[in-house]
Tab-separated table of C-alpha atoms and ligand atoms in Angstrom:
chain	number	residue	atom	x	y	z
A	6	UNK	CA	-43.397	28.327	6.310
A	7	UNK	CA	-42.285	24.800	6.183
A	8	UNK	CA	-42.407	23.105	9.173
A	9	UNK	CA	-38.737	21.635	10.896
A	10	UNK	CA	-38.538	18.148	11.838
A	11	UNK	CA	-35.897	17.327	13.984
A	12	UNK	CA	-34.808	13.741	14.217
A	13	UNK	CA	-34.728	11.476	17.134
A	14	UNK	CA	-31.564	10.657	18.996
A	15	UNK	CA	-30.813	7.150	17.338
A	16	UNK	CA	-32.116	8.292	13.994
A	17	UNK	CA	-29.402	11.012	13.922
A	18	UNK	CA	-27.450	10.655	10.270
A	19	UNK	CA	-23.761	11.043	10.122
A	20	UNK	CA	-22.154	13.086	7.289
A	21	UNK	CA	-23.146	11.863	3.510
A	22	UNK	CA	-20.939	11.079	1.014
A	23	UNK	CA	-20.174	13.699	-1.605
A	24	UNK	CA	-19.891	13.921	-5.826
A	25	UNK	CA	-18.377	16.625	-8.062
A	26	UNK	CA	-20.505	17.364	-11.024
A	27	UNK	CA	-18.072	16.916	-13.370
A	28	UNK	CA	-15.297	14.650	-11.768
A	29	UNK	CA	-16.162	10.403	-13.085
A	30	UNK	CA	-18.009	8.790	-10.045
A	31	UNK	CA	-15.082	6.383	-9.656
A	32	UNK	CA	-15.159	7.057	-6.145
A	33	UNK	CA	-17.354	7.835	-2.880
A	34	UNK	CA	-15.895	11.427	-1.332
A	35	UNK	CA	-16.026	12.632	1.988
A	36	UNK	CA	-17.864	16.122	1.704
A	37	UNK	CA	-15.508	18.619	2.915
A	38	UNK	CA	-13.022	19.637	0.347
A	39	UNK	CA	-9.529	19.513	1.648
A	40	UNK	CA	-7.558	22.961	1.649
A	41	UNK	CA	-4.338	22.701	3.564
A	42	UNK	CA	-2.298	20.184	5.342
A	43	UNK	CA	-0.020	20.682	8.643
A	44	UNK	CA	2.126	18.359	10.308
A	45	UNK	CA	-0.684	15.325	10.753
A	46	UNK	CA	-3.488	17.076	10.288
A	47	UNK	CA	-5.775	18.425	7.255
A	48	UNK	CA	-8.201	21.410	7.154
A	49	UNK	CA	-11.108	22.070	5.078
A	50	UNK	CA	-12.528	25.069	3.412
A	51	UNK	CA	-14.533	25.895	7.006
A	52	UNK	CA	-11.067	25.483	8.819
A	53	UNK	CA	-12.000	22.476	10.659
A	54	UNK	CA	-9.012	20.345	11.014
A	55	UNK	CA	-8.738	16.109	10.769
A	56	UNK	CA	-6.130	14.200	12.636
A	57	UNK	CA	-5.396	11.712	9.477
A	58	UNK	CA	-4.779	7.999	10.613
A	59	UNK	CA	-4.987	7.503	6.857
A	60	UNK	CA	-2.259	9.062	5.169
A	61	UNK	CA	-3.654	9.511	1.951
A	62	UNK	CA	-3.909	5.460	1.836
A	63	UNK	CA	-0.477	4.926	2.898
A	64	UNK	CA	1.007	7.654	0.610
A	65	UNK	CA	1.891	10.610	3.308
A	66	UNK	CA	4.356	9.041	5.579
A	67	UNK	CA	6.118	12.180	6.308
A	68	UNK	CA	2.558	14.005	6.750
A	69	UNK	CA	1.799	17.230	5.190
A	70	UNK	CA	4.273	20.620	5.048
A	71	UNK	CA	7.827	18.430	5.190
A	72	UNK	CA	10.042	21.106	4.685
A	73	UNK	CA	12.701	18.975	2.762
A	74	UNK	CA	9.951	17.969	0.439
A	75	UNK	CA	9.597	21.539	-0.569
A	76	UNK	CA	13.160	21.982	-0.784
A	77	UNK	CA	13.613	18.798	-3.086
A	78	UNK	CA	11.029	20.025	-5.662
A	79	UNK	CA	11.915	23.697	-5.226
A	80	UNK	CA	15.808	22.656	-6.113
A	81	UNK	CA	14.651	20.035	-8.804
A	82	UNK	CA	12.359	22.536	-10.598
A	83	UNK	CA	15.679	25.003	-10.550
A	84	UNK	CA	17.246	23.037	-13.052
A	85	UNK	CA	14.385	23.272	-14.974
A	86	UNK	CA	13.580	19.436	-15.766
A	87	UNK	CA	10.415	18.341	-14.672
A	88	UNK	CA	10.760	15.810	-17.407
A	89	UNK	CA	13.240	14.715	-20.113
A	90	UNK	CA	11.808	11.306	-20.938
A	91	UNK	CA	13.792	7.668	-20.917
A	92	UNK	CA	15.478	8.546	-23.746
A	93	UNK	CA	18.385	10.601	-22.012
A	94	UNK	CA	20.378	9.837	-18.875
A	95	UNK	CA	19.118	12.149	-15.672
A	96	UNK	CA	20.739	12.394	-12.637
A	97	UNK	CA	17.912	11.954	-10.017
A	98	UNK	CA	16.456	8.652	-11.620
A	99	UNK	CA	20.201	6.898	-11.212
A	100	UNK	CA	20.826	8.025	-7.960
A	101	UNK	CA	17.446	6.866	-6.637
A	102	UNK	CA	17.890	3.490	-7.897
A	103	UNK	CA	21.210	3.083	-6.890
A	104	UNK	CA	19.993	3.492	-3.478
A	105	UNK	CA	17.302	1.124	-3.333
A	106	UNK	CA	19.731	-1.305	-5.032
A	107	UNK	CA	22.554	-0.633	-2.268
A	108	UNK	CA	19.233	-0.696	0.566
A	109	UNK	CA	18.014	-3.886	-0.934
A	110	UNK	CA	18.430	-7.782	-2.805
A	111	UNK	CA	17.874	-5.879	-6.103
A	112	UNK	CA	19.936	-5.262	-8.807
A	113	UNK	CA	18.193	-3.011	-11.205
A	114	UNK	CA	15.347	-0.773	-10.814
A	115	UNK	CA	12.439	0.218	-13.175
A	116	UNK	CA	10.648	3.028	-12.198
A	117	UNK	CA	7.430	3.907	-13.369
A	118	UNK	CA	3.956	6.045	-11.906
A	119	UNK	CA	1.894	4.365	-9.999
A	120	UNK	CA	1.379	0.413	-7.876
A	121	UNK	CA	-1.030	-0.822	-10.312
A	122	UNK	CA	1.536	-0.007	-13.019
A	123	UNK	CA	4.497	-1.334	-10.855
A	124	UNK	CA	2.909	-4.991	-10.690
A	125	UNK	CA	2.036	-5.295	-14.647
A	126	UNK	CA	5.864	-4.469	-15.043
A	127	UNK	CA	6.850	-7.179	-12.344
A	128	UNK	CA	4.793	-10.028	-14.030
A	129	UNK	CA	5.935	-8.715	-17.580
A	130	UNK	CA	9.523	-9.219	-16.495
A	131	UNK	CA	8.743	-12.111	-14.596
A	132	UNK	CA	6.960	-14.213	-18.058
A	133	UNK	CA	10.162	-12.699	-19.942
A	134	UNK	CA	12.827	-14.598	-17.338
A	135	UNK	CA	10.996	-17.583	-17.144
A	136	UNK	CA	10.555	-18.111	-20.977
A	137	UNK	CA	13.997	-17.218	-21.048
A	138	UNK	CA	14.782	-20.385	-17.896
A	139	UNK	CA	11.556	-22.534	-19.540
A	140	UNK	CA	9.346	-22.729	-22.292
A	141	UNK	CA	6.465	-20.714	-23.449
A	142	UNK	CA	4.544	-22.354	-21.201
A	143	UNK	CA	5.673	-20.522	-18.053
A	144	UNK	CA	3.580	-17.869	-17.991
A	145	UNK	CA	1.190	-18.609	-15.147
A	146	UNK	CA	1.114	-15.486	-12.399
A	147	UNK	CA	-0.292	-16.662	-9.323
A	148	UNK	CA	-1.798	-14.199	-6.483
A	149	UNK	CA	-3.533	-15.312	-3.169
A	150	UNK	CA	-6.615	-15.622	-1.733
A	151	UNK	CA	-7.698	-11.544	-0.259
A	152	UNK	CA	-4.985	-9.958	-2.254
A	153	UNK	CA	-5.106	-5.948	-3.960
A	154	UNK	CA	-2.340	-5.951	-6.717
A	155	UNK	CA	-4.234	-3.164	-8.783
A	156	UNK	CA	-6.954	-2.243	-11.124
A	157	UNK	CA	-5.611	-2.785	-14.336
A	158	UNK	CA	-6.079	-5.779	-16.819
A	159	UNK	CA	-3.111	-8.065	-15.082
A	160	UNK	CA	-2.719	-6.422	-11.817
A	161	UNK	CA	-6.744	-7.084	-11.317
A	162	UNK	CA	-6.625	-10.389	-12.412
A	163	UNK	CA	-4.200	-10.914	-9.581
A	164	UNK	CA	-6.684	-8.939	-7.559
A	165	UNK	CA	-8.796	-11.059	-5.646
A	166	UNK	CA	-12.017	-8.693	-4.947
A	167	UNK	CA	-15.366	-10.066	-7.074
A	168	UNK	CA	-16.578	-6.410	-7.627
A	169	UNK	CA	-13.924	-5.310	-8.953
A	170	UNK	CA	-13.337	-7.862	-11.426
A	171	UNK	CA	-16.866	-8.857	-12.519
A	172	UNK	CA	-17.887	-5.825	-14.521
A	173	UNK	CA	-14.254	-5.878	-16.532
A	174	UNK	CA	-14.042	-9.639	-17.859
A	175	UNK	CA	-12.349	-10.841	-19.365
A	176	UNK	CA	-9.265	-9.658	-17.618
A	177	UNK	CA	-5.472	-10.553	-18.518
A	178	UNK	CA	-5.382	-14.748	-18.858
A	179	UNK	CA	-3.028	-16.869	-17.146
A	180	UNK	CA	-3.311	-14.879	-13.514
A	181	UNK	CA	-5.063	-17.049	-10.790
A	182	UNK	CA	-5.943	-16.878	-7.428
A	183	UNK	CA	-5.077	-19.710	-5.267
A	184	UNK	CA	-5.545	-20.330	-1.056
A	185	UNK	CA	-3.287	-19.003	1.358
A	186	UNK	CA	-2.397	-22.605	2.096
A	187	UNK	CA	1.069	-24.071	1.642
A	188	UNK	CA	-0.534	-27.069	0.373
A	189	UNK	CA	-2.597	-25.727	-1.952
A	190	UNK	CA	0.290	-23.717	-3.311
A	191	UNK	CA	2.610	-27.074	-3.817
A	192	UNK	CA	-0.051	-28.375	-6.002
A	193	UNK	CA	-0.523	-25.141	-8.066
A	194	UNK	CA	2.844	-24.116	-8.402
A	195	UNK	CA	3.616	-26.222	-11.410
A	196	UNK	CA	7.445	-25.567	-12.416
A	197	UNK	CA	6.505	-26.063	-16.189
A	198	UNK	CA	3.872	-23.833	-15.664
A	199	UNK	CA	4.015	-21.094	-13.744
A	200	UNK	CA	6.028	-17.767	-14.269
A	201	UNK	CA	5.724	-16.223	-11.116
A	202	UNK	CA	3.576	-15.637	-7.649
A	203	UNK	CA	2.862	-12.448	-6.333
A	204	UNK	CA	2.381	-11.514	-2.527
A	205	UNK	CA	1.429	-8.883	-0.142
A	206	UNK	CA	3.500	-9.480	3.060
A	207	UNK	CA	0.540	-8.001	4.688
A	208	UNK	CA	-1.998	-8.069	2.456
A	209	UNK	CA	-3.750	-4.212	3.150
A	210	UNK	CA	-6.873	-3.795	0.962
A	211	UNK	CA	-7.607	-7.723	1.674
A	212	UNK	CA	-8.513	-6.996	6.266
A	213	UNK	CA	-4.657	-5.865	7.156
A	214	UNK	CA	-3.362	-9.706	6.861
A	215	UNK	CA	0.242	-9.808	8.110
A	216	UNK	CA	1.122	-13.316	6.331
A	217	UNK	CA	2.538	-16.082	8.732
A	218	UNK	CA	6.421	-15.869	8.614
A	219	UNK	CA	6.827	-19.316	8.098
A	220	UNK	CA	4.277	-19.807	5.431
A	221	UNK	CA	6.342	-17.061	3.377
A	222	UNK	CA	9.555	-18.836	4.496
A	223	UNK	CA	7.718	-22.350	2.720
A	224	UNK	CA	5.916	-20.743	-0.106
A	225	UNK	CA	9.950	-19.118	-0.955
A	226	UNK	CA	11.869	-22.568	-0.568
A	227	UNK	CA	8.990	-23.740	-2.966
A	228	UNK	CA	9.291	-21.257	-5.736
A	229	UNK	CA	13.049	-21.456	-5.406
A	230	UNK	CA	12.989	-25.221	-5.642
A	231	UNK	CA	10.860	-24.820	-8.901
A	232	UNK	CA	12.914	-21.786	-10.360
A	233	UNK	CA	9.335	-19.695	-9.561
A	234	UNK	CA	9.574	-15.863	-9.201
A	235	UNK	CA	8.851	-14.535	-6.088
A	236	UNK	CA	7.069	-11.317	-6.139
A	237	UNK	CA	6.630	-9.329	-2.684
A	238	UNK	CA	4.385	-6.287	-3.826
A	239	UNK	CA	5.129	-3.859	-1.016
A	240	UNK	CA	3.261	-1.022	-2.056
A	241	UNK	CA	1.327	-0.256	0.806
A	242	UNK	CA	3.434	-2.293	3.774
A	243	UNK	CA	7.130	-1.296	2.539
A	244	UNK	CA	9.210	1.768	2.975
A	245	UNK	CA	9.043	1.989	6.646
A	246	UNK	CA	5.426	0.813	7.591
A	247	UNK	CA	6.301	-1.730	9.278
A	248	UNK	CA	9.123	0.037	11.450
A	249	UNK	CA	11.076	-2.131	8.668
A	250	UNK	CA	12.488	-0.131	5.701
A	251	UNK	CA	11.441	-3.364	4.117
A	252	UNK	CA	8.630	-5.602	4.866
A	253	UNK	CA	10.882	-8.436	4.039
A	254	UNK	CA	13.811	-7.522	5.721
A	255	UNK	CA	11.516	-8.355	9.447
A	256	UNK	CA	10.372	-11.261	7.657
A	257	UNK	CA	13.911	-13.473	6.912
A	258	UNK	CA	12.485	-14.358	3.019
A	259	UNK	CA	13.986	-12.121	0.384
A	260	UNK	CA	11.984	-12.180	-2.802
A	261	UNK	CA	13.599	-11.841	-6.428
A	262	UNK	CA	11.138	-9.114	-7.438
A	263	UNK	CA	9.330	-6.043	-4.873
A	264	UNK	CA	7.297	-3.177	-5.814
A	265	UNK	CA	7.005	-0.069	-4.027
A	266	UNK	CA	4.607	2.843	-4.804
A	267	UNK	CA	2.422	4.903	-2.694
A	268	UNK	CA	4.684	6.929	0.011
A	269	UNK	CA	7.967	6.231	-2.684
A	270	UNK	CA	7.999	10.496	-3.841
A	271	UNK	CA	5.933	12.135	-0.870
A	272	UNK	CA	2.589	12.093	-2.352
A	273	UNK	CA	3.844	12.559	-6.443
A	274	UNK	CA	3.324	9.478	-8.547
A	275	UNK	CA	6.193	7.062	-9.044
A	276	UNK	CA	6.101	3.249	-8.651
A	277	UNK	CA	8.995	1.052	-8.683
A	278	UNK	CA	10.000	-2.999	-9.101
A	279	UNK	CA	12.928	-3.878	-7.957
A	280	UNK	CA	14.747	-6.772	-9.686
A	281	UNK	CA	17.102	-9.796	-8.687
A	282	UNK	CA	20.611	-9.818	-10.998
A	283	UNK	CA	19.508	-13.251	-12.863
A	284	UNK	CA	15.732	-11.782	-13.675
A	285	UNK	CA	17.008	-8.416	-14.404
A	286	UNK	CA	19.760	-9.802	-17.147
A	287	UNK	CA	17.231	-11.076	-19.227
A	288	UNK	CA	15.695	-7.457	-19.569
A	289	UNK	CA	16.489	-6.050	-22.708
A	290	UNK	CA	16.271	-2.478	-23.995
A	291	UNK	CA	12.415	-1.786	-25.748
A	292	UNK	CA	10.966	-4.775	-23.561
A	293	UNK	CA	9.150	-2.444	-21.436
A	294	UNK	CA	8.825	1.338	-20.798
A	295	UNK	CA	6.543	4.682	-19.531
A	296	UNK	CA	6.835	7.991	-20.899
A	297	UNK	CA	7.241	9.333	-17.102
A	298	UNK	CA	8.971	6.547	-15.193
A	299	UNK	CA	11.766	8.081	-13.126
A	300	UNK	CA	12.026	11.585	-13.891
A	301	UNK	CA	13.783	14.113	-12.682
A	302	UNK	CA	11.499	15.576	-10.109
A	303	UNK	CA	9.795	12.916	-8.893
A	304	UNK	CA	12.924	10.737	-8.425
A	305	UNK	CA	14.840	13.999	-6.918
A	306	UNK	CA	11.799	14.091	-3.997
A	307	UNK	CA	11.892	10.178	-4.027
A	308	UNK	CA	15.724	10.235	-3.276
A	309	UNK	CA	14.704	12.904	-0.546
A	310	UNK	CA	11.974	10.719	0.739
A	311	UNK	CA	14.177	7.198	0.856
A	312	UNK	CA	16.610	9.167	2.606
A	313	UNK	CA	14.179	10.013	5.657
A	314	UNK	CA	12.011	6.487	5.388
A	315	UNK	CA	15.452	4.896	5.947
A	316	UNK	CA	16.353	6.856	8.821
A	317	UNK	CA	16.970	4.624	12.024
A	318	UNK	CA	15.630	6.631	14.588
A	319	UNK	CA	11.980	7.002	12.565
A	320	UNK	CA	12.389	3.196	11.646
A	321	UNK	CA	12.546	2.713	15.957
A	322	UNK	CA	10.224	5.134	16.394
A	323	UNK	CA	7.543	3.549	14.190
A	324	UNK	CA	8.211	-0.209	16.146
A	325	UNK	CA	7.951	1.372	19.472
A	326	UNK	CA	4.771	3.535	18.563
A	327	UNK	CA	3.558	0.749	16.515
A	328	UNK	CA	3.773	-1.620	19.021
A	329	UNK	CA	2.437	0.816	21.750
A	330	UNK	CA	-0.589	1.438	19.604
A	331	UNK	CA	-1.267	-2.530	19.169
A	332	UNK	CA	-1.465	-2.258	22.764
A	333	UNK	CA	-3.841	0.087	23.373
A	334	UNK	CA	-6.357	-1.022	20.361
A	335	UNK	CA	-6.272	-4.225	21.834
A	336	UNK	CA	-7.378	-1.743	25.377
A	337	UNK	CA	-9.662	-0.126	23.076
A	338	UNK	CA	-10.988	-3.580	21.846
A	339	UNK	CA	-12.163	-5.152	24.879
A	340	UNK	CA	-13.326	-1.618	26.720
A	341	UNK	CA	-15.788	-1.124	23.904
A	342	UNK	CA	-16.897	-4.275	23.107
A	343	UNK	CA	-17.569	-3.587	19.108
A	344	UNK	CA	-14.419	-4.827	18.045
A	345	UNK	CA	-14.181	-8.611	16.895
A	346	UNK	CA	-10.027	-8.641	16.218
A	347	UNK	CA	-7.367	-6.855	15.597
A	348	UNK	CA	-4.524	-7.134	13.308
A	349	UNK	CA	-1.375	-5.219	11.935
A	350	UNK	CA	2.206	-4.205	13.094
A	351	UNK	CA	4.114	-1.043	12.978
A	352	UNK	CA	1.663	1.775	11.724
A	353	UNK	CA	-0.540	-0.647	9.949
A	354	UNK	CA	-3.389	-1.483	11.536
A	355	UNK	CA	-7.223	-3.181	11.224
A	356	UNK	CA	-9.680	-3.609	13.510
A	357	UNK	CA	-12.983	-6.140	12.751
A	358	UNK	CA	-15.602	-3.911	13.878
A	359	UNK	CA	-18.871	-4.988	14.565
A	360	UNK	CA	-21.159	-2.570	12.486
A	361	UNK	CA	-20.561	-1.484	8.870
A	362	UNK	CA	-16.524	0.242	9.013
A	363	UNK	CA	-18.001	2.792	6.884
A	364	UNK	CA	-20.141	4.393	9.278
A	365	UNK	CA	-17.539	4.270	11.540
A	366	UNK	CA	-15.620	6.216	9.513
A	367	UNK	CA	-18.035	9.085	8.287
A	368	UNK	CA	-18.292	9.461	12.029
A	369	UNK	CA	-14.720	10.709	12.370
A	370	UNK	CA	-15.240	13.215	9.443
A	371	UNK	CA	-18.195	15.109	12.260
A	372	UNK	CA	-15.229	14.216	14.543
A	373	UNK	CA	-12.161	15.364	13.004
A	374	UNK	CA	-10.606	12.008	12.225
A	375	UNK	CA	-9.815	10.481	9.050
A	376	UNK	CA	-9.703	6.272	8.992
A	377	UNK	CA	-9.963	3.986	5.979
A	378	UNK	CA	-11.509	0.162	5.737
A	379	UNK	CA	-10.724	-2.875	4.467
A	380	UNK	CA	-13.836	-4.745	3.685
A	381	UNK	CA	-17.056	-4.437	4.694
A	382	UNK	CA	-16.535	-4.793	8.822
A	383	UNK	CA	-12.828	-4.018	8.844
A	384	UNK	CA	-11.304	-0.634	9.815
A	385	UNK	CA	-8.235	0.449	8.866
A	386	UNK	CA	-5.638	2.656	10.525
A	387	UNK	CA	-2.395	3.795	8.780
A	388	UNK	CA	-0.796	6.975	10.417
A	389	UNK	CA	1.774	8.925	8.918
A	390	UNK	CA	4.666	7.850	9.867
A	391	UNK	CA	5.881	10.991	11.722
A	392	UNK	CA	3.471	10.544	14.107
A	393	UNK	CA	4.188	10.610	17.438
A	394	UNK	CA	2.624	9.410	20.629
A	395	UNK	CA	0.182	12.165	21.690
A	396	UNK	CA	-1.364	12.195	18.220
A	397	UNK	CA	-2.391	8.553	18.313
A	398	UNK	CA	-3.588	8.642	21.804
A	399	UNK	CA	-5.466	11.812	20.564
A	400	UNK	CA	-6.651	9.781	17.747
A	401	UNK	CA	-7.994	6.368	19.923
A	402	UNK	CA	-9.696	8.736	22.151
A	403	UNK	CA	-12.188	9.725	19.061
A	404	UNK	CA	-11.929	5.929	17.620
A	405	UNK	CA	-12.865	4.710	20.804
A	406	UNK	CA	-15.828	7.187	20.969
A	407	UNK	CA	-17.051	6.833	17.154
A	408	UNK	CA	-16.585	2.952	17.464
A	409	UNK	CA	-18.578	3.378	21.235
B	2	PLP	N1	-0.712	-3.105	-4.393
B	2	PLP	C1	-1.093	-2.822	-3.142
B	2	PLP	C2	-0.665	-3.712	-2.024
B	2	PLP	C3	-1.893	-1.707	-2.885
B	2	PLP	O1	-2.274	-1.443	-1.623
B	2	PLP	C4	-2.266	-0.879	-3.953
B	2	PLP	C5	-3.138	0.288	-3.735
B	2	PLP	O2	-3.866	0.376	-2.764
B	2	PLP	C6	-1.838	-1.213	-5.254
B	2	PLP	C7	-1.054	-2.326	-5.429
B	2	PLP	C8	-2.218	-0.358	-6.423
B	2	PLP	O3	-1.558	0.856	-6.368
B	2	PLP	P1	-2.081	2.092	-7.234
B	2	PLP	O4	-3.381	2.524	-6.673
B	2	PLP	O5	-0.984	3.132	-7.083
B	2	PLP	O6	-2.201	1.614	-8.649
């Protein structure tokens, strides 16, 4: 019989991480395998349940079981088109975009599947306006200093994480990083130069950032003043996140480009950019294009989803909560003493723990709650959006003890 050693209190393990035998090793999983989803909660395979401040990484803002989600993919798959491709006019795909337009500074819409995706079509545009406006020479894309654009060739280049990048040189040319400094941005932002720059109003993979109004109201006099696109990628911090529909609209800058993704069709893929009238009139037909973009399902749940994101009373709801839940992580914060700051607005959220954030959060799996980082010592809290107020107290209370 083999003998049982038990370990000591402090050398106690939490939960491992997980791999499928068959599925790439892309990423580190959680063990338990995910069955169902209820309201704000998930349950596993043993029935144990997980109150999710994570939302799928900022994709399930109406949580899991939204009965009008059903109903929009139940009455889209009744006409039978999942997909017709960009060749034919749908329905769905128009209607969508004429909402964002009408919500928005846009004019046109391209719709395609994922962020990633949604940022290579926002600098392609961008390089095709300002060679229209400049020379060939205006091709530049400039991202800041702790930004997450994507992992593809472009979108990575504008990514500023060295891990990511190293391994895949050499990625797209002409995309730079530059400070988050107004200065530094009048000296790189050579008119002649430089097609476009790219921004997260609160940068999300980068420590929860929210960027200083006033340095987005400079850096957008700047690129105006220089005939410079200004690309707000609001993938992860738009559509409702910040109790805003729009990040910008809180902000008082309105870019001439945005890209949405993540929570845009309740948890199916779809990305969008949305583009000013003088960019979007130098588009012409074969410039771009994705066999998927905008079809008839996903834009039929992503007209469903827009409709609820935009609702008032959630947008108030998500302020008030928001702000109620800055409050008491800032409680949290100085009761425990392992948290260094604390950033975010609205139901985005990261706290600068002291220890590694991953342990943190392999804790909450033994404790039924699901958080995300952002870095090595940042945790990162995005709720669905539905959430309401018992939930997130219900939530602290097992943040405050995992993070105890
Ligand atoms: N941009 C931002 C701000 C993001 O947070 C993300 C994903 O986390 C992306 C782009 C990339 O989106 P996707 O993973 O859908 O390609």
């Amino acid at each position: 019989m083999t003998a049982i050693t038990l370990p000591l209190e402090d050398e106690v393990e939490t939960t491992a991480y997980s791999e499928s035998a068959a599925l790439l090793a892309t990423y580190k999983r959680a063990p338990m395998s995910l069955v169902r989803g209820e309201g704000v909660e998930l349950i596993d395979s043993d029935g144990k349940r997980y109150l999710d401040f994570a939302s799928g990484i900022a994709v399930n803002a109406l949580g899991y079981g939204d009965a009008g989600i059903a109903a929009a993919i139940s009455e889209s798959l009744n006409t039978g088109l999942i997909h017709t491709s960009n060749l034919y006019r749908t329905a769905p795909g128009e209607l969508l975009a004429a909402k964002l337009v009408e919500r928005s500074f846009a004019s046109k819409v391209f719709f395609c599947n994922s962020g990633a995706e949604a940022n290579e079509g926002a600098f392609k545009f961008a390089r095709r306006w300002a060679r229209k406006i400049g020379t060939d020479a205006k091709v530049e894309i400039i991202a800041l200093r702790g930004s997450f654009h994507g992992r593809l060739f472009a979108s990575l280049a504008a990514t500023d994480r060295p891990s990511y990048r190293a391994p895949f040189r050499p990625l797209a040319g002409a995309v730079s990083i530059c400070e988050r400094d107004i200065g530094e941005l009048d000296s790189a932002l050579d008119e002649e130069t430089v097609a476009a720059v790219i921004v997260e109003p609160i940068q999300g993979e980068g420590g929860v950032r929210v960027l200083d109004s006033d340095f987005l109201r400079r850096l957008r006099a700047l690129t105006e003043k220089r005939e410079i696109a200004l690309i707000f990628d609001e993938i992860q911090c738009g559509l409702g996140r910040t109790g805003y529909f729009f990040a910008y609209e809180n902000v008082g800058v309105v870019p001439d480009m945005l890209t949405l993704a993540k929570p845009l069709a309740g948890g199916l893929p779809m990305g969008a950019v949305l583009v000013s009238e003088e960019i979007g009139s130098t588009i012409q037909a074969g410039d771009h294009g994705t066999t998927f973009g905008g079809g008839p399902l996903v834009a039929a749940v992503a007209g469903y989803v827009v409709d609820r994101l935009s609702d008032p009373a959630l947008l108030e709801s998500v302020r008030e909560n928001g702000a109620w839940l800055g409050q008491q992580l800032e409680v949290l914060a100085r009761r425990s003493g392992k948290v260094r700051a604390i950033r975010g607005t609205g139901f985005i959220w990261g706290l600068d723990v002291v220890e590694s954030a991953n342990e943190v959060v392999k804790r909450g799996w033994d404790d039924g709650l699901l958080l995300l980082t952002a870095g090595e010592h940042t945790l990162r809290i995005l709720p669905p959006l539905v959430m309401e107020r018992d939930d997130l107290a219900r939530g602290l209370l097992i943040l405050e003890k995992i993070i105890g």
